[in-house]
Short mmCIF file of C-alpha atoms in Angstrom, two decimals:
data_model
loop_
_atom_site.label_atom_id
_atom_site.label_comp_id
_atom_site.label_asym_id
_atom_site.label_seq_id
_atom_site.Cartn_x
_atom_site.Cartn_y
_atom_site.Cartn_z
CA MET A 29 146.68 39.08 -17.85
CA SER A 30 148.65 35.78 -18.31
CA VAL A 31 147.53 33.10 -20.72
CA GLN A 32 146.89 30.98 -17.62
CA GLU A 33 144.52 33.44 -16.07
CA ARG A 34 142.70 33.99 -19.53
CA LYS A 35 142.18 30.24 -20.00
CA GLN A 36 140.79 29.87 -16.38
CA ARG A 37 138.38 33.03 -17.07
CA GLU A 38 137.33 31.39 -20.29
CA ARG A 39 136.77 27.97 -18.55
CA ALA A 40 134.71 29.69 -15.87
CA GLU A 41 132.67 31.35 -18.40
CA ARG A 42 132.09 28.23 -20.24
CA GLU A 43 130.99 26.50 -16.95
CA ARG A 44 128.56 29.30 -16.26
CA LEU A 45 127.18 28.97 -19.78
CA ILE A 46 126.51 25.23 -19.44
CA VAL A 47 124.69 25.69 -15.99
CA ALA A 48 122.76 28.71 -17.38
CA ARG A 49 121.63 26.68 -20.36
CA ALA A 50 120.83 23.55 -18.48
CA ARG A 51 118.87 25.60 -16.02
CA GLU A 52 116.93 27.32 -18.86
CA LEU A 53 116.28 24.16 -20.75
CA ALA A 54 115.03 22.41 -17.40
CA GLU A 55 112.79 25.44 -16.61
CA GLN A 56 111.27 25.41 -20.15
CA GLN A 57 110.86 21.63 -20.86
CA GLY A 58 111.60 19.77 -17.70
CA TRP A 59 114.80 17.94 -16.69
CA GLU A 60 114.32 15.13 -19.23
CA ALA A 61 115.09 17.65 -21.92
CA VAL A 62 118.53 18.14 -20.59
CA THR A 63 120.97 15.97 -22.16
CA THR A 64 124.50 16.27 -22.51
CA ARG A 65 124.08 16.15 -26.30
CA ARG A 66 121.48 18.70 -26.27
CA LEU A 67 123.35 20.98 -24.09
CA ALA A 68 126.62 20.77 -26.18
CA GLU A 69 124.56 21.63 -29.42
CA SER A 70 122.86 24.62 -27.77
CA ILE A 71 126.02 26.26 -26.37
CA GLU A 72 127.73 25.41 -29.48
CA TYR A 73 130.61 23.21 -27.98
CA SER A 74 131.54 19.69 -28.51
CA GLN A 75 130.34 16.94 -25.98
CA PRO A 76 134.01 16.44 -24.91
CA VAL A 77 134.34 20.09 -23.79
CA LEU A 78 131.08 19.70 -21.86
CA TYR A 79 132.47 16.65 -20.26
CA SER A 80 135.61 18.59 -19.46
CA HIS A 81 133.57 20.54 -16.99
CA PHE A 82 131.10 18.07 -15.72
CA ARG A 83 131.00 14.40 -15.87
CA GLY A 84 127.54 14.09 -16.87
CA LYS A 85 123.99 15.27 -16.20
CA ARG A 86 124.16 14.47 -12.47
CA GLU A 87 126.95 16.99 -11.80
CA ILE A 88 125.13 19.80 -13.92
CA ILE A 89 121.93 19.09 -11.81
CA GLY A 90 124.31 19.59 -8.76
CA ALA A 91 125.68 22.76 -10.03
CA VAL A 92 122.26 24.26 -10.65
CA ALA A 93 121.41 23.07 -7.21
CA LEU A 94 124.13 24.83 -5.60
CA GLN A 95 123.31 27.97 -7.43
CA GLY A 96 119.63 27.69 -6.62
CA ALA A 97 120.39 27.12 -2.93
CA THR A 98 122.34 30.47 -2.95
CA GLU A 99 119.50 32.32 -4.76
CA LEU A 100 117.04 30.73 -2.34
CA ALA A 101 119.06 31.84 0.84
CA ALA A 102 119.18 35.37 -0.44
CA ALA A 103 115.30 35.46 -1.32
CA VAL A 104 114.67 34.27 2.25
CA ARG A 105 117.00 36.61 4.07
CA ALA A 106 115.57 39.49 1.86
CA ALA A 107 112.06 38.81 2.66
CA ALA A 108 112.60 38.41 6.38
CA SER A 109 114.78 41.56 6.65
CA ASP A 110 111.82 43.55 5.42
CA ALA A 111 109.39 42.24 7.79
CA ASN A 112 108.71 43.63 11.43
CA GLY A 113 108.55 41.13 14.37
CA PRO A 114 109.25 37.51 14.60
CA ARG A 115 105.77 36.19 13.21
CA GLU A 116 105.96 38.53 10.41
CA ARG A 117 109.36 37.52 9.59
CA VAL A 118 108.37 33.88 9.63
CA ALA A 119 105.48 34.48 7.38
CA ALA A 120 107.66 36.42 4.93
CA LEU A 121 110.13 33.72 5.00
CA ALA A 122 107.60 31.02 4.20
CA ARG A 123 106.07 33.18 1.19
CA ALA A 124 109.57 33.85 -0.03
CA TYR A 125 110.27 30.14 -0.09
CA LEU A 126 107.04 28.92 -1.61
CA ASP A 127 107.45 31.79 -4.30
CA PHE A 128 110.89 30.65 -5.07
CA ALA A 129 109.66 27.00 -5.64
CA GLU A 130 106.83 28.27 -7.75
CA ARG A 131 108.72 30.58 -9.95
CA HIS A 132 111.80 28.14 -10.43
CA PRO A 133 110.31 24.47 -10.33
CA ALA A 134 113.40 22.93 -12.21
CA VAL A 135 115.88 24.71 -9.82
CA TYR A 136 113.76 23.62 -6.84
CA ASP A 137 113.74 20.10 -8.13
CA ALA A 138 117.50 20.24 -8.62
CA ILE A 139 118.10 21.40 -5.02
CA PHE A 140 115.48 18.99 -3.30
CA GLN A 141 114.14 16.25 -5.54
CA LEU A 142 116.82 15.18 -7.94
CA ASP A 143 120.17 13.44 -7.35
CA GLY A 144 123.03 16.02 -8.03
CA GLY A 145 125.58 13.94 -6.33
CA LEU A 146 125.61 16.33 -3.36
CA ALA A 147 125.67 15.35 0.29
CA TYR A 148 122.90 16.71 2.60
CA ALA A 149 122.95 17.12 6.34
CA GLN A 150 126.41 15.86 6.54
CA GLU A 151 130.00 17.31 7.31
CA ASP A 152 130.58 17.52 3.57
CA THR A 153 127.59 19.13 2.69
CA PRO A 154 128.52 21.98 0.29
CA GLU A 155 128.50 25.48 1.63
CA PRO A 156 125.65 26.83 -0.49
CA LEU A 157 123.30 24.15 0.80
CA LYS A 158 124.38 24.83 4.41
CA ASP A 159 123.75 28.55 3.94
CA ALA A 160 120.32 27.96 2.61
CA PHE A 161 119.61 26.02 5.89
CA ALA A 162 121.21 28.70 7.98
CA ALA A 163 118.76 31.13 6.11
CA LEU A 164 115.78 29.52 7.49
CA LEU A 165 117.55 28.85 10.87
CA GLU A 166 118.29 32.38 11.47
CA CYS A 167 114.75 33.40 11.27
CA LEU A 168 112.98 30.35 12.63
CA GLY A 169 115.50 29.58 15.62
CA GLU A 170 114.04 32.66 17.36
CA VAL A 171 110.32 31.34 17.30
CA ALA A 172 111.05 27.54 17.95
CA GLY A 173 109.91 28.13 21.76
CA ASP A 174 111.37 27.02 25.01
CA GLY A 175 112.99 23.58 25.28
CA VAL A 176 112.82 23.03 21.42
CA HIS A 177 115.88 22.68 19.59
CA PRO A 178 116.15 25.34 16.95
CA GLY A 179 117.51 23.02 14.18
CA LEU A 180 114.89 20.34 14.76
CA PHE A 181 112.30 23.20 14.67
CA THR A 182 113.65 24.44 11.38
CA GLU A 183 113.83 21.01 9.93
CA THR A 184 110.16 20.52 10.76
CA PHE A 185 108.95 23.94 9.46
CA TRP A 186 111.23 23.38 6.31
CA ALA A 187 109.63 19.94 5.80
CA SER A 188 106.07 21.68 6.02
CA LEU A 189 107.09 24.28 3.42
CA HIS A 190 108.63 21.71 1.10
CA GLY A 191 105.25 19.63 1.38
CA LEU A 192 103.16 22.54 0.56
CA ALA A 193 105.34 23.51 -2.39
CA THR A 194 105.49 19.95 -3.81
CA LEU A 195 101.90 19.07 -3.30
CA THR A 196 100.73 22.24 -4.56
CA ARG A 197 102.77 21.94 -7.70
CA ALA A 198 101.61 18.27 -8.09
CA GLY A 199 98.11 19.49 -8.17
CA ARG A 200 97.27 17.62 -4.79
CA LEU A 201 96.46 20.87 -3.06
CA PRO A 202 94.45 23.86 -4.65
CA PRO A 203 96.90 26.59 -5.62
CA GLY A 204 94.85 29.48 -4.31
CA ASP A 205 94.98 28.77 -0.57
CA THR A 206 98.67 29.39 -0.20
CA GLY A 207 98.14 32.47 1.83
CA PRO A 208 95.65 30.84 4.27
CA ARG A 209 98.21 27.72 4.64
CA VAL A 210 101.09 30.01 5.40
CA GLU A 211 99.01 31.72 7.90
CA LEU A 212 97.99 28.44 9.63
CA LEU A 213 101.49 27.20 9.65
CA VAL A 214 103.07 30.33 11.23
CA ASN A 215 100.11 30.62 13.76
CA ARG A 216 100.26 26.94 14.74
CA LEU A 217 103.97 26.26 14.59
CA THR A 218 105.70 29.40 16.06
CA VAL A 219 105.83 30.53 19.54
CA VAL A 220 105.82 34.21 19.88
#
């Protein structure tokens, strides 16, 4: 292994460490606790080293969002692939999405609530974000119904899931009714 390859590997490892630690701090104490000074101290590197990877907290949030979008896409696909039939796949997708939002609130916020400097719904949208939407579209497109654009249906269904996730987490909806909400959403919005 050349010196250049070793340096690139070490740089990539430092970057993974920064993102992992930011994510850990955010999940434990909220994004307010994630500061560049605190991150630098917790990974035992100087702030200039941290800034050589990320220009600031915004870019770190973006990196967490991209990582989280990849994980969300995988969770949705895995849940949908284990279900039989279109309606069951949609219900499994909805449960997986809401479960992800509940288990990883800081990551969910990085993807959908916070400014990570990422473009959404544009040509230059990063591939992990496009893939997360594609994971929803793969399942939801088949139940959109005649004359309904699959992308628009997916956006509407996704918006409903996002609303359920954020309103439940904010205490605006009782947490114990997730199952009936998913069932209602699936039964009322899907055509099968």
